[in-house]
JSON list of C-alpha atoms and ligand atoms in Angstrom, two decimals:
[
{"chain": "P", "resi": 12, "resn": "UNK", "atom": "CA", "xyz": [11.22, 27.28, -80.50]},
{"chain": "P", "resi": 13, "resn": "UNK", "atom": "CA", "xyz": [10.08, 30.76, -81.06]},
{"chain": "P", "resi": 14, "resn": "UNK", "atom": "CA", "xyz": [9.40, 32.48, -77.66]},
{"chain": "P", "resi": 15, "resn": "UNK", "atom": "CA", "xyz": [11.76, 35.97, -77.34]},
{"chain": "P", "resi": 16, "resn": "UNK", "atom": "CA", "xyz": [14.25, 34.90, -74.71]},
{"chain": "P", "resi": 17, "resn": "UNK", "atom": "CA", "xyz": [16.98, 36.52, -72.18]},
{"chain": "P", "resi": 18, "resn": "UNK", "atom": "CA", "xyz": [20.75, 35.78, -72.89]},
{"chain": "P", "resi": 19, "resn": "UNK", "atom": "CA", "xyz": [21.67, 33.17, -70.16]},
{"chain": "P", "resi": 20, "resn": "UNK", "atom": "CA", "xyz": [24.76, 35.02, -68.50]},
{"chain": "P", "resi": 21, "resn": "UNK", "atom": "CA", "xyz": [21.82, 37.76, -67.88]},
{"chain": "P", "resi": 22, "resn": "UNK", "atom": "CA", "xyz": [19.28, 35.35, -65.63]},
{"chain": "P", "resi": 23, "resn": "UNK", "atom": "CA", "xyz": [22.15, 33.68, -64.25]},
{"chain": "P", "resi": 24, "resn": "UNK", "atom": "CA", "xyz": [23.51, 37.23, -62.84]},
{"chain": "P", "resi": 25, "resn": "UNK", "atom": "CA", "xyz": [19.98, 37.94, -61.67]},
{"chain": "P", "resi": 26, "resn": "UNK", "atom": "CA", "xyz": [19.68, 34.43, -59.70]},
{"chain": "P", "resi": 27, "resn": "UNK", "atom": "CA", "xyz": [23.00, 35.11, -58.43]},
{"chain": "P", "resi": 28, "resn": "UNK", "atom": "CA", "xyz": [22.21, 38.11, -56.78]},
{"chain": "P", "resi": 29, "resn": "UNK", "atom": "CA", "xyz": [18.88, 36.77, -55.80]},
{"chain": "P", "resi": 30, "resn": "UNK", "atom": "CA", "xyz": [19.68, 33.77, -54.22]},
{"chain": "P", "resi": 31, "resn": "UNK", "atom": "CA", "xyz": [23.82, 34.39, -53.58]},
{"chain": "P", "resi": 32, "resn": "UNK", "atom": "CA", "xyz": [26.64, 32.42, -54.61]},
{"chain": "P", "resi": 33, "resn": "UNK", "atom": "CA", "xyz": [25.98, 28.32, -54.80]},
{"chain": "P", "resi": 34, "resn": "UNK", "atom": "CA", "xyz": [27.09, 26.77, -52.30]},
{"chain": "P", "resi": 35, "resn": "UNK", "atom": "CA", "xyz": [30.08, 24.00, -53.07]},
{"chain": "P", "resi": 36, "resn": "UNK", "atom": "CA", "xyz": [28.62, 20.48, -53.31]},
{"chain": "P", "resi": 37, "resn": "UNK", "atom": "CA", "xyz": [29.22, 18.12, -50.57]},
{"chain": "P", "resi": 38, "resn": "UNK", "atom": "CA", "xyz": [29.24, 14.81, -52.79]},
{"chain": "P", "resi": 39, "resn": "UNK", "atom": "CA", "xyz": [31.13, 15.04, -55.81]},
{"chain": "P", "resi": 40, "resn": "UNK", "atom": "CA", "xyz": [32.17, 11.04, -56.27]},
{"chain": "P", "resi": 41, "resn": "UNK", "atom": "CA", "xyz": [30.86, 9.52, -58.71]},
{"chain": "P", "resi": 42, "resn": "UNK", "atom": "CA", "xyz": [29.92, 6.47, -57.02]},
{"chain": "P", "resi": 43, "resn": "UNK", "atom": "CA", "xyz": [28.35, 8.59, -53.92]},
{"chain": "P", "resi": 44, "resn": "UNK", "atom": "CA", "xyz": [26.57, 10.26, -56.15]},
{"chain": "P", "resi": 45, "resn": "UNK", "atom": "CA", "xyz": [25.13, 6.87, -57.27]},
{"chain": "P", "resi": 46, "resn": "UNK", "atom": "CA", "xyz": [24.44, 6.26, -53.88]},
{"chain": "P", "resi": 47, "resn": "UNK", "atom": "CA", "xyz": [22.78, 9.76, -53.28]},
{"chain": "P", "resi": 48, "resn": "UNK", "atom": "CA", "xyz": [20.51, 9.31, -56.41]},
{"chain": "P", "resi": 49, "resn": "UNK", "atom": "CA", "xyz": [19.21, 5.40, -54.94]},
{"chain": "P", "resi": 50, "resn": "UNK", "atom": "CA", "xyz": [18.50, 6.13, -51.33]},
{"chain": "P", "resi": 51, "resn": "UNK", "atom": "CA", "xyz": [16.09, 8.96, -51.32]},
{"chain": "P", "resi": 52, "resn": "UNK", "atom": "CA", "xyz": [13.16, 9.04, -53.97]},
{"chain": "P", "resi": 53, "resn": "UNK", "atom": "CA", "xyz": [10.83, 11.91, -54.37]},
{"chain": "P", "resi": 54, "resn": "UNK", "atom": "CA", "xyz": [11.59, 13.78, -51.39]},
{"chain": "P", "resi": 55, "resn": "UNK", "atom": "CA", "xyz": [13.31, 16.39, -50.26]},
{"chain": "P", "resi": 56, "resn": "UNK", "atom": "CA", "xyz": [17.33, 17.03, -50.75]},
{"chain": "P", "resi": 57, "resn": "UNK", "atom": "CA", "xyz": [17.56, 17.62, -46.89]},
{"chain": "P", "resi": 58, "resn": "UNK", "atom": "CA", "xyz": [15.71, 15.04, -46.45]},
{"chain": "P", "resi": 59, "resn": "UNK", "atom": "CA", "xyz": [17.81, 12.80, -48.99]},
{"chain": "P", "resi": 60, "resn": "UNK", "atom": "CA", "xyz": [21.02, 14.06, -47.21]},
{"chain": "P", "resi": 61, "resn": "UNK", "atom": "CA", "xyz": [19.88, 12.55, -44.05]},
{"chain": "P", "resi": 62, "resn": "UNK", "atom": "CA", "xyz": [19.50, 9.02, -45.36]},
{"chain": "P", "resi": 63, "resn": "UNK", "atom": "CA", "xyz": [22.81, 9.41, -47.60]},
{"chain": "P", "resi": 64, "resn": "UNK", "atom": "CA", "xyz": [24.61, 10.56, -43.97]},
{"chain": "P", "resi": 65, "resn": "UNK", "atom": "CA", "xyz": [23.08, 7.85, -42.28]},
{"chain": "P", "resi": 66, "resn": "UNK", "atom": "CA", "xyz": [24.42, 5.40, -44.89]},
{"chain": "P", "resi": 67, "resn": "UNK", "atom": "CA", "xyz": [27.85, 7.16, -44.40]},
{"chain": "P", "resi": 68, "resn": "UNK", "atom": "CA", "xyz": [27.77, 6.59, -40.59]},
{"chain": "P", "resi": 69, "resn": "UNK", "atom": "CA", "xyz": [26.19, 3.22, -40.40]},
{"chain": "P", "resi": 70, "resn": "UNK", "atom": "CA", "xyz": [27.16, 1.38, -42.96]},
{"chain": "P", "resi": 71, "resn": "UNK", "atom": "CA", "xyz": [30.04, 2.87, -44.84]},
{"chain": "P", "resi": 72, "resn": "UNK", "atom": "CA", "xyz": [30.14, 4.36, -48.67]},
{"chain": "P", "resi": 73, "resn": "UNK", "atom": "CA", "xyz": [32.65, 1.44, -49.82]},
{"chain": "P", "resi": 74, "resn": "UNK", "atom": "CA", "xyz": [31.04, -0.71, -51.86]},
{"chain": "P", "resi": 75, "resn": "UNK", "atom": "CA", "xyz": [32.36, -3.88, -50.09]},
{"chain": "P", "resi": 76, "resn": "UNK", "atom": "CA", "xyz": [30.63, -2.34, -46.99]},
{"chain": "P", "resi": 77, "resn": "UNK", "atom": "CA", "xyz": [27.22, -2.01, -48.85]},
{"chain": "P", "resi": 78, "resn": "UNK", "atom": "CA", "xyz": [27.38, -5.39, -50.01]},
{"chain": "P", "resi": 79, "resn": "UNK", "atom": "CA", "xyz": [28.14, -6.96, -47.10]},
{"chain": "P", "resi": 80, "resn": "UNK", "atom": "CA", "xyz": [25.52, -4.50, -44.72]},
{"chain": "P", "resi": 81, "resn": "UNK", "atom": "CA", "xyz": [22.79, -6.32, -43.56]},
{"chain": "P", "resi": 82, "resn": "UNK", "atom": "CA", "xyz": [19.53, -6.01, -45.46]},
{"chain": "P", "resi": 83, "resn": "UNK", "atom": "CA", "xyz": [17.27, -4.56, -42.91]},
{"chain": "P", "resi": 84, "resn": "UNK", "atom": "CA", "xyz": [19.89, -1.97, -41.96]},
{"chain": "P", "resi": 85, "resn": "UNK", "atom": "CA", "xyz": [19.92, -0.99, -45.51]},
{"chain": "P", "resi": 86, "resn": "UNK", "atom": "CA", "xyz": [16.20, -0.82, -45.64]},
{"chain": "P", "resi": 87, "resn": "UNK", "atom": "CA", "xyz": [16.08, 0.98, -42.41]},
{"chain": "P", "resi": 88, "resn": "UNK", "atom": "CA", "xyz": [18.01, 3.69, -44.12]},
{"chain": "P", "resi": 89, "resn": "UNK", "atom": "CA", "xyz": [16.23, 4.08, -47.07]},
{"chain": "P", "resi": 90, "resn": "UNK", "atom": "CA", "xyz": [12.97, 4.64, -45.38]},
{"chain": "P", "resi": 91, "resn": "UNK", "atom": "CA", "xyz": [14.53, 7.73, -44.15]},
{"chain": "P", "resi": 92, "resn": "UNK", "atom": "CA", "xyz": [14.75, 8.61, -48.00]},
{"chain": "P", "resi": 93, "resn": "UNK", "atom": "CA", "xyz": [10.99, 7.81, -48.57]},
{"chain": "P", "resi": 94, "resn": "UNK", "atom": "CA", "xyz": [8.94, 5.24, -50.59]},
{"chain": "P", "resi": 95, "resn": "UNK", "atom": "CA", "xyz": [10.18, 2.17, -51.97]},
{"chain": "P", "resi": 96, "resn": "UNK", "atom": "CA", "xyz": [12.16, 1.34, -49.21]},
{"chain": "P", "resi": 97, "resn": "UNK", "atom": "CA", "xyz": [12.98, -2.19, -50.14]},
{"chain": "P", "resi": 98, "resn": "UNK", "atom": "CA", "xyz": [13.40, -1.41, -53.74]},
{"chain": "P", "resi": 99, "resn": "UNK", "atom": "CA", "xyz": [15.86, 0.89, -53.04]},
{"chain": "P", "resi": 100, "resn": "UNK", "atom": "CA", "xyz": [17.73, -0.94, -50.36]},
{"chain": "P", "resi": 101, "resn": "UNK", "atom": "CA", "xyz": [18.73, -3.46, -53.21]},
{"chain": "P", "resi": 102, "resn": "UNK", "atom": "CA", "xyz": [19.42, -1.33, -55.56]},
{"chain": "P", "resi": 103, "resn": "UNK", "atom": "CA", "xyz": [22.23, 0.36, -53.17]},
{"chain": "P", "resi": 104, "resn": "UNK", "atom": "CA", "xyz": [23.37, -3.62, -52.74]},
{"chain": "P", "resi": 105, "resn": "UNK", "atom": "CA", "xyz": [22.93, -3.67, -56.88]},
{"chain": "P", "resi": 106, "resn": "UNK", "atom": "CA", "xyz": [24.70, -0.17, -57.48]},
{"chain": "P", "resi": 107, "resn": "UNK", "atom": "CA", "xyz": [27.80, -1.78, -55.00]},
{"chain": "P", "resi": 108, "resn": "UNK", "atom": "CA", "xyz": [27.72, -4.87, -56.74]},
{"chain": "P", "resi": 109, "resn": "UNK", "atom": "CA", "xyz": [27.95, -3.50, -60.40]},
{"chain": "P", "resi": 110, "resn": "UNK", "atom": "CA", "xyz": [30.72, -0.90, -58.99]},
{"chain": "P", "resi": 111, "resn": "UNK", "atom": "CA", "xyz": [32.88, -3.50, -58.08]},
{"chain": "P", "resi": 112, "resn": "UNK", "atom": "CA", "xyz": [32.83, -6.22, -60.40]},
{"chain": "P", "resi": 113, "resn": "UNK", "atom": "CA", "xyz": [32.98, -3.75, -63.59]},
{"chain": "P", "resi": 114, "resn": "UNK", "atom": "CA", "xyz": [34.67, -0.86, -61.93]},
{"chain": "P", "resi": 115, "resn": "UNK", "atom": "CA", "xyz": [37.50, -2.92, -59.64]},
{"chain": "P", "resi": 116, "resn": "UNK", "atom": "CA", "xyz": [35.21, -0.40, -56.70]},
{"chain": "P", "resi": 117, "resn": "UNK", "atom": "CA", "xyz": [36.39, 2.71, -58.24]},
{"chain": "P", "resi": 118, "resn": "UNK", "atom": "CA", "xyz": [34.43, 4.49, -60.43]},
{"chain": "P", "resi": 119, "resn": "UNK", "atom": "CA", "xyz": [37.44, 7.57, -61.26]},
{"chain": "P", "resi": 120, "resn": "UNK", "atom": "CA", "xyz": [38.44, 4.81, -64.04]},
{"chain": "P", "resi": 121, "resn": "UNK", "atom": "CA", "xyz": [34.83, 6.08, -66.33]},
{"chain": "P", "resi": 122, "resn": "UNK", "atom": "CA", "xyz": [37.51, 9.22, -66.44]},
{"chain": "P", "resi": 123, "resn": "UNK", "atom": "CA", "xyz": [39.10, 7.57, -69.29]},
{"chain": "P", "resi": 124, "resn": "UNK", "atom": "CA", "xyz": [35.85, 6.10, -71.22]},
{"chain": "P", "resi": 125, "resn": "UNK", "atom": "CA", "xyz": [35.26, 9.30, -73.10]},
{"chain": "P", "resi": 126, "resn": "UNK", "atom": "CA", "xyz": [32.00, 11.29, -72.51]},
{"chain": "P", "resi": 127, "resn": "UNK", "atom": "CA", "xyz": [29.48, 9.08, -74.24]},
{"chain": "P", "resi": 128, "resn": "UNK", "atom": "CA", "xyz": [31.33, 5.64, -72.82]},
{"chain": "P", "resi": 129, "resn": "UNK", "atom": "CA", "xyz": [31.32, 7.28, -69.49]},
{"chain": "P", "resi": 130, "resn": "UNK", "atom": "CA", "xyz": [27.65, 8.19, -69.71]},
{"chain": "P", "resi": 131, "resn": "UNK", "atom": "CA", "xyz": [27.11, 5.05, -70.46]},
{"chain": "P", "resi": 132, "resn": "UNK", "atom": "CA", "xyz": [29.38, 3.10, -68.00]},
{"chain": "P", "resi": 133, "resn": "UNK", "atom": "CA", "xyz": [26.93, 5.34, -65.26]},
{"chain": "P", "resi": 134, "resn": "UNK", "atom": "CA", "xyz": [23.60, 4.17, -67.15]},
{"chain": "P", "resi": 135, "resn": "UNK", "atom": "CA", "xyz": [24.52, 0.47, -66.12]},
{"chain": "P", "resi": 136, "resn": "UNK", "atom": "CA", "xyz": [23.45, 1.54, -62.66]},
{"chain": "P", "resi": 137, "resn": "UNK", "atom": "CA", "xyz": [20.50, 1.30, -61.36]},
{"chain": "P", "resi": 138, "resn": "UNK", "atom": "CA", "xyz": [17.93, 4.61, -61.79]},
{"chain": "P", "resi": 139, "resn": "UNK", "atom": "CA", "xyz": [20.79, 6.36, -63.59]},
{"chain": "P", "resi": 140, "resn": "UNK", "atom": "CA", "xyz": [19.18, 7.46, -66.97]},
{"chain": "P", "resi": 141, "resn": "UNK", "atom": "CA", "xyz": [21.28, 9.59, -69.61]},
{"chain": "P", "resi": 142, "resn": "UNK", "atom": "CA", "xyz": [20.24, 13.25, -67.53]},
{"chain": "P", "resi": 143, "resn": "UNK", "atom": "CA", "xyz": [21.16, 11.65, -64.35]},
{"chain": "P", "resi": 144, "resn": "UNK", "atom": "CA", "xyz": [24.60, 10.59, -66.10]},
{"chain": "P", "resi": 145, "resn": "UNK", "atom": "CA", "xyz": [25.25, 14.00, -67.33]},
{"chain": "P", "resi": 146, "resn": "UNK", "atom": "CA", "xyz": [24.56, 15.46, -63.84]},
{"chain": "P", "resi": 147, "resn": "UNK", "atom": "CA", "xyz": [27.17, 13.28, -62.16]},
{"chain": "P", "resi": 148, "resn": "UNK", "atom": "CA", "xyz": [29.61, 13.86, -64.91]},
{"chain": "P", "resi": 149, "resn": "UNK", "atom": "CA", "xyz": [29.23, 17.37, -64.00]},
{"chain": "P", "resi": 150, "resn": "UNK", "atom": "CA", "xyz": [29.31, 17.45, -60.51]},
{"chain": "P", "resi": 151, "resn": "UNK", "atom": "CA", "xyz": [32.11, 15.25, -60.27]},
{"chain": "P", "resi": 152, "resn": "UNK", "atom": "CA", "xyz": [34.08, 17.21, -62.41]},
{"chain": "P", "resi": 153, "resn": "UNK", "atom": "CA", "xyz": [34.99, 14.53, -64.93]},
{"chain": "P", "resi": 154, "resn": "UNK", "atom": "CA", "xyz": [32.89, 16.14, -68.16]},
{"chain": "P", "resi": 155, "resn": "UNK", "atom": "CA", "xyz": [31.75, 19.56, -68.27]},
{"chain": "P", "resi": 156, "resn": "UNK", "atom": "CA", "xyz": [28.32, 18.79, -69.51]},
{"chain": "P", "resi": 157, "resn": "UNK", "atom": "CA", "xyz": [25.87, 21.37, -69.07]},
{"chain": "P", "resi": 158, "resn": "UNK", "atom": "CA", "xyz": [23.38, 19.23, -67.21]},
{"chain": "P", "resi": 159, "resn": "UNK", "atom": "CA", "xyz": [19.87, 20.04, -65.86]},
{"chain": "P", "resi": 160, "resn": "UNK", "atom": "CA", "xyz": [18.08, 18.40, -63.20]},
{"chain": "P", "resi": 161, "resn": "UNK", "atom": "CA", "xyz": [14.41, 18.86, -64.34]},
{"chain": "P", "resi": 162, "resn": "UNK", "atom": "CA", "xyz": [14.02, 22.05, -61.81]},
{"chain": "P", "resi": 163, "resn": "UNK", "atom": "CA", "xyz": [16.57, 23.23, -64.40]},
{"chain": "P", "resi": 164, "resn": "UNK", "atom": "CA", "xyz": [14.86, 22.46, -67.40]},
{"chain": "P", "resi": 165, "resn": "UNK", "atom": "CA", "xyz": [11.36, 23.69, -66.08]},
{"chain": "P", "resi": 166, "resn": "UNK", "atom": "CA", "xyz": [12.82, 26.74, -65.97]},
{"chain": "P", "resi": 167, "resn": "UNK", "atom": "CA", "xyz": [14.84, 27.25, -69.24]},
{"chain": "P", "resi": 168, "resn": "UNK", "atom": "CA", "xyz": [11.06, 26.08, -70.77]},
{"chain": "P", "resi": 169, "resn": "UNK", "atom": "CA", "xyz": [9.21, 28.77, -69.29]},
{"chain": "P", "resi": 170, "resn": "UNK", "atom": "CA", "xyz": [12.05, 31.09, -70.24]},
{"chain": "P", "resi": 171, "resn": "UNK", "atom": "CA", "xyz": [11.85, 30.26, -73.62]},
{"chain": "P", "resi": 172, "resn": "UNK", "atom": "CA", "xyz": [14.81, 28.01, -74.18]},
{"chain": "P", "resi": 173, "resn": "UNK", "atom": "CA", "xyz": [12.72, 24.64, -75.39]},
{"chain": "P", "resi": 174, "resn": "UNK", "atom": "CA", "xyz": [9.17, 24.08, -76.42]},
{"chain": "P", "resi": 175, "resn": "UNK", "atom": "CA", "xyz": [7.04, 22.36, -73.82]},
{"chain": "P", "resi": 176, "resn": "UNK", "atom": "CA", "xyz": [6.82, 18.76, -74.62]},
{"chain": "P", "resi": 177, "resn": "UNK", "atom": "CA", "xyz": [5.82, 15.46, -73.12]},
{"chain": "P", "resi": 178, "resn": "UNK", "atom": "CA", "xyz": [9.06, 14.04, -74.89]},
{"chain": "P", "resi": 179, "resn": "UNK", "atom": "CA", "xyz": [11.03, 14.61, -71.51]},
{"chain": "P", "resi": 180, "resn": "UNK", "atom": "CA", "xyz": [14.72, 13.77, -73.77]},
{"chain": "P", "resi": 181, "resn": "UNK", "atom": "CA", "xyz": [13.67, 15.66, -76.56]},
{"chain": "P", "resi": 182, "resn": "UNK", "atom": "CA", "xyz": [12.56, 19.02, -74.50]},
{"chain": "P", "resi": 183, "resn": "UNK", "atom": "CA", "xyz": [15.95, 17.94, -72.65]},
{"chain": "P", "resi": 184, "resn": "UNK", "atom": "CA", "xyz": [18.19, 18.32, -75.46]},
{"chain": "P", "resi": 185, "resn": "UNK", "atom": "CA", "xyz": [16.41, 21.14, -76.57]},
{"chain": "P", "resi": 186, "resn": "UNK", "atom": "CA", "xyz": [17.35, 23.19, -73.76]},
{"chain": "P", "resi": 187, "resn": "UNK", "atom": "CA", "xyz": [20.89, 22.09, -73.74]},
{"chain": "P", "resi": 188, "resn": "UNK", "atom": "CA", "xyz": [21.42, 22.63, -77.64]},
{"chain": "P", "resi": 189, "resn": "UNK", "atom": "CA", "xyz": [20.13, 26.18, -77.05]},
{"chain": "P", "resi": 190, "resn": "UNK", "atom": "CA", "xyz": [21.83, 26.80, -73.58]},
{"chain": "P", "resi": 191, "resn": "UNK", "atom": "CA", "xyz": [25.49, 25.22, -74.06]},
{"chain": "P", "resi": 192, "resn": "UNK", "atom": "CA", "xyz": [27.11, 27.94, -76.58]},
{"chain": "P", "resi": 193, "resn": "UNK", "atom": "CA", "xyz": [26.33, 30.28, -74.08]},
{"chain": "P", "resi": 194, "resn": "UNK", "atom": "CA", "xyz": [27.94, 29.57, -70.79]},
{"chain": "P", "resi": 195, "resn": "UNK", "atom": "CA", "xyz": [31.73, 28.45, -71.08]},
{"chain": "P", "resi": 196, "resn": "UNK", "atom": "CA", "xyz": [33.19, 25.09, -70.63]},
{"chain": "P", "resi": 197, "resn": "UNK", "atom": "CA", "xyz": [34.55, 25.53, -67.07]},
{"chain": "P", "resi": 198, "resn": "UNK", "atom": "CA", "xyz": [33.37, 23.56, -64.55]},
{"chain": "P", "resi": 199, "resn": "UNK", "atom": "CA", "xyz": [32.57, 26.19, -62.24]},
{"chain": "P", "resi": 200, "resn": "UNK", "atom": "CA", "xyz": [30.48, 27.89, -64.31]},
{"chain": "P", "resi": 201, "resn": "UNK", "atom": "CA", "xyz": [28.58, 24.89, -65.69]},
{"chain": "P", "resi": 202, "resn": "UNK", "atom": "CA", "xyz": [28.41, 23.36, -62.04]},
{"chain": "P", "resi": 203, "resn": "UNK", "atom": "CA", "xyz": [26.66, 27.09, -61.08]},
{"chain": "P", "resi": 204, "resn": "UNK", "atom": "CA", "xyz": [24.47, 27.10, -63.83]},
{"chain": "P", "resi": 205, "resn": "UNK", "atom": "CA", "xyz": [23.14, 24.16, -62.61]},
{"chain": "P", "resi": 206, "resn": "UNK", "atom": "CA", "xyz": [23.29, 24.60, -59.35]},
{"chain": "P", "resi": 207, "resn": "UNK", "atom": "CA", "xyz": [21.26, 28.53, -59.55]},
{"chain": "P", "resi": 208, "resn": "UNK", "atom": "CA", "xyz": [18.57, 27.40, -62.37]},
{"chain": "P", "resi": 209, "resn": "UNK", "atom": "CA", "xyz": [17.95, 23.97, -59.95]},
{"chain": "P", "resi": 210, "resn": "UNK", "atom": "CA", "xyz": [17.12, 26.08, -56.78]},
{"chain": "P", "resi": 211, "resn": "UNK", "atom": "CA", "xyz": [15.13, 28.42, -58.87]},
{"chain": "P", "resi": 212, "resn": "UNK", "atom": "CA", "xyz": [12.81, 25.54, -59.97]},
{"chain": "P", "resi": 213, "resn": "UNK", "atom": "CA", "xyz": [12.63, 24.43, -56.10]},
{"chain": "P", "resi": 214, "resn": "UNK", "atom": "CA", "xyz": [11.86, 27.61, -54.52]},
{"chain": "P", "resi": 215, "resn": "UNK", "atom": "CA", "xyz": [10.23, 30.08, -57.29]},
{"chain": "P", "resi": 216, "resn": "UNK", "atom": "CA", "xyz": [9.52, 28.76, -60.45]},
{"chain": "P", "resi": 217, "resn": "UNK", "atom": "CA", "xyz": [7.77, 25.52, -59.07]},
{"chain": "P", "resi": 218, "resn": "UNK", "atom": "CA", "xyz": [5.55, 23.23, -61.29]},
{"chain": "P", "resi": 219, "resn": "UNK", "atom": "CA", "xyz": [2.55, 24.38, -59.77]},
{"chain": "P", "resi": 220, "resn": "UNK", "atom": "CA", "xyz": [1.55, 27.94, -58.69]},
{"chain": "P", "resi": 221, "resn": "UNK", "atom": "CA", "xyz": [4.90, 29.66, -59.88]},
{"chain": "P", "resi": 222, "resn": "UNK", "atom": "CA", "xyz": [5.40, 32.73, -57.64]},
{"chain": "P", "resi": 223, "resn": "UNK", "atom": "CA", "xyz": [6.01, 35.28, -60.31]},
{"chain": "P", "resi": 224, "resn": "UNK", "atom": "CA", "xyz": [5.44, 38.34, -58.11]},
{"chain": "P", "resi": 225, "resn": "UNK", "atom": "CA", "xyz": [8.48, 37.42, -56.39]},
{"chain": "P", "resi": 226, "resn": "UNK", "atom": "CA", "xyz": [10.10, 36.31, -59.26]},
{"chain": "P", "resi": 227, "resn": "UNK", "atom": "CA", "xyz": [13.74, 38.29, -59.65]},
{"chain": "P", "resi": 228, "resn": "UNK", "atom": "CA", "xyz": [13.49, 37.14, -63.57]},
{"chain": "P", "resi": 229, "resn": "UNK", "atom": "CA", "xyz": [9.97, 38.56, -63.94]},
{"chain": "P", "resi": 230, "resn": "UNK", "atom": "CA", "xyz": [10.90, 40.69, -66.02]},
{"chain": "P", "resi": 231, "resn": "UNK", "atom": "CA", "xyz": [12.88, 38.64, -68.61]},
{"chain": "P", "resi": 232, "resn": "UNK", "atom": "CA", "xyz": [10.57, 35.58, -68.55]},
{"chain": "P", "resi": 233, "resn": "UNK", "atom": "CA", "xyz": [7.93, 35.65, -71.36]},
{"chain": "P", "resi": 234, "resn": "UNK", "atom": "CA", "xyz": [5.95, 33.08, -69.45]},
{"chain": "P", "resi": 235, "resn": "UNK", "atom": "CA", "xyz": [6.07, 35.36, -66.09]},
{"chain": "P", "resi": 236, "resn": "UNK", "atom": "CA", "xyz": [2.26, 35.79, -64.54]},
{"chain": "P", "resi": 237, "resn": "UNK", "atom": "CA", "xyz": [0.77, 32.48, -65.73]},
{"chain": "F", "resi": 305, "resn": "SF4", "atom": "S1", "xyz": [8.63, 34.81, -63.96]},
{"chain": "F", "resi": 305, "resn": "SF4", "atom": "FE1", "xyz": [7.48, 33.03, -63.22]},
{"chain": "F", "resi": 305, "resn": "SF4", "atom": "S2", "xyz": [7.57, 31.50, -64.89]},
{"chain": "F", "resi": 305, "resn": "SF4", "atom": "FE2", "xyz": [9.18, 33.06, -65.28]},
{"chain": "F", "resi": 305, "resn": "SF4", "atom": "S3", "xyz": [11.03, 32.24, -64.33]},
{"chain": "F", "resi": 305, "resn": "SF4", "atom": "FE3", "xyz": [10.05, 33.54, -62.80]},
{"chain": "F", "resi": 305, "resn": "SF4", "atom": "S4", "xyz": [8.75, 32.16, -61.59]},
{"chain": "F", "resi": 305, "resn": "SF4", "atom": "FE4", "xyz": [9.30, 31.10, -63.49]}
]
C-alpha cells in the first residue's frame, strides 16, 4: 500500500461538516439487525426500512412470531425488500429458528462469547458473513470493531488506505489494519466512522461516476478526478 494518504480524524472532520452529525441508528439489536440484513437485498436502506417496519407491524420482531407467521405474509414482506422474495422469507423463518434454539431467543447472551466467538455465533445466520458480523457487533454496541460496510471500504481504497483487490477480505482487512490505530475505541466514534465513510460511498464517492467536483475530500484524496 503505497498511495500518500490523509490522517483519518482529518476526512472524518471534513465529512462531518459536509454531511452533519450521523444520525443515531434506529436498530441496534442484534437479532433485528439480523432481520434488517435478510429482508431487503440490493436495494435501497429506505427502501429496506420499509420492509423491516412492515415486519415490525405485521408480524412482530420475536422470533416465536416469525416462526409461527404465515409464509406468504412473510414473502409478502420481503418483496417490499426486493428480489429473492421467497429466499429471503425463509431465511427470516431460518434466522428465528437458529435464534431460538441456540440463543434461548436472545441474542444479548453472544455478549459473553468474546469477539471472535461472537462473530462467529452471528456467522451461523443466514447471509451474515465475517464484515456483516463486525457491523452488528458495532452497531449494537457489544464490540467496538471498526467495521465497514463496503461504501466504507470503497472509500478508504480510493483514499489510499488498501490496495484495490478482487480479494474482497483481504482489501477488507487491509483497510481496517491501517484505519483502527487511528480512531479510538469508543463506540461513538467507531459507530460515526462508519456511519460518515458509509454515506459518503452512497451519495459521493459511488462505484461508478464518483462526483469528485463536489467532493468535500477532493482535496485529500489521491484518487480524486478519476
Ligand atoms: S475525491 Fe472522488 S474518489 Fe476521492 S473520496 Fe471524493 S468522490 Fe471519492
Amino acid at each position: 500500500m503505497s498511495s500518500p494518504r490523509a490522517p483519518l480524524y482529518e476526512i472524518l472532520s471534513s465529512l462531518e461538516d459536509h454531511y452533519g452529525p450521523p444520525q443515531r441508528l434506529l436498530v441496534t439489536d442484534p437479532f433485528h439487525l439480523v432481520l434488517l440484513e435478510n429482508v431487503g437485498y440490493l436495494v435501497d436502506d429506505s427502501r429496506r426500512e420499509a420492509a423491516f417496519e412492515a415486519l415490525r407491524q405485521r408480524i412482530g420482531l420475536e422470533p416465536e412470531a416469525i416462526l409461527a407467521a404465515a409464509p406468504d405474509t412473510l414473502i409478502s414482506i420481503a418483496r417490499l425488500g426486493g428480489i429473492f422474495a421467497e429466499l429471503r422469507a425463509e431465511r427470516l423463518k431460518k434466522s428465528a429458528e437458529i435464534a431460538l434454539t441456540e440463543f434461548d431467543g436472545d441474542l444479548a447472551c453472544i455478549q459473553e462469547l468474546g469477539f471472535a466467538g461472537a462473530k462467529k455465533a452471528l456467522t451461523r445466520f443466514p447471509d451474515i458473513g465475517e464484515s456483516g458480523a463486525e457491523r452488528i457487533l458495532l452497531v449494537s454496541r457489544i464490540y467496538p470493531s471498526l467495521a465497514l460496510d463496503s461504501n466504507g471500504l470503497r472509500v478508504l481504497v480510493r483514499l489510499g488506505y488498501a490496495a484495490e483487490d478482487n480479494n474482497y477480505s483481504r482489501m477488507y482487512r487491509e483497510a481496517q489494519r491501517e484505519t483502527s490505530g487511528e480512531v479510538g475505541e469508543e463506540f461513538d466514534l467507531r459507530i460515526a466512522a462508519y456511519q460518515l465513510l458509509r454515506r459518503h460511498g452512497q451519495e459521493l464517492c459511488k462505484r461508478r461516476n464518483p462526483r469528485c467536483g463536489e467532493c468535500p475530500l477532493s482535496t485529500l484524496c489521491p484518487s480524486a478526478g478519476y
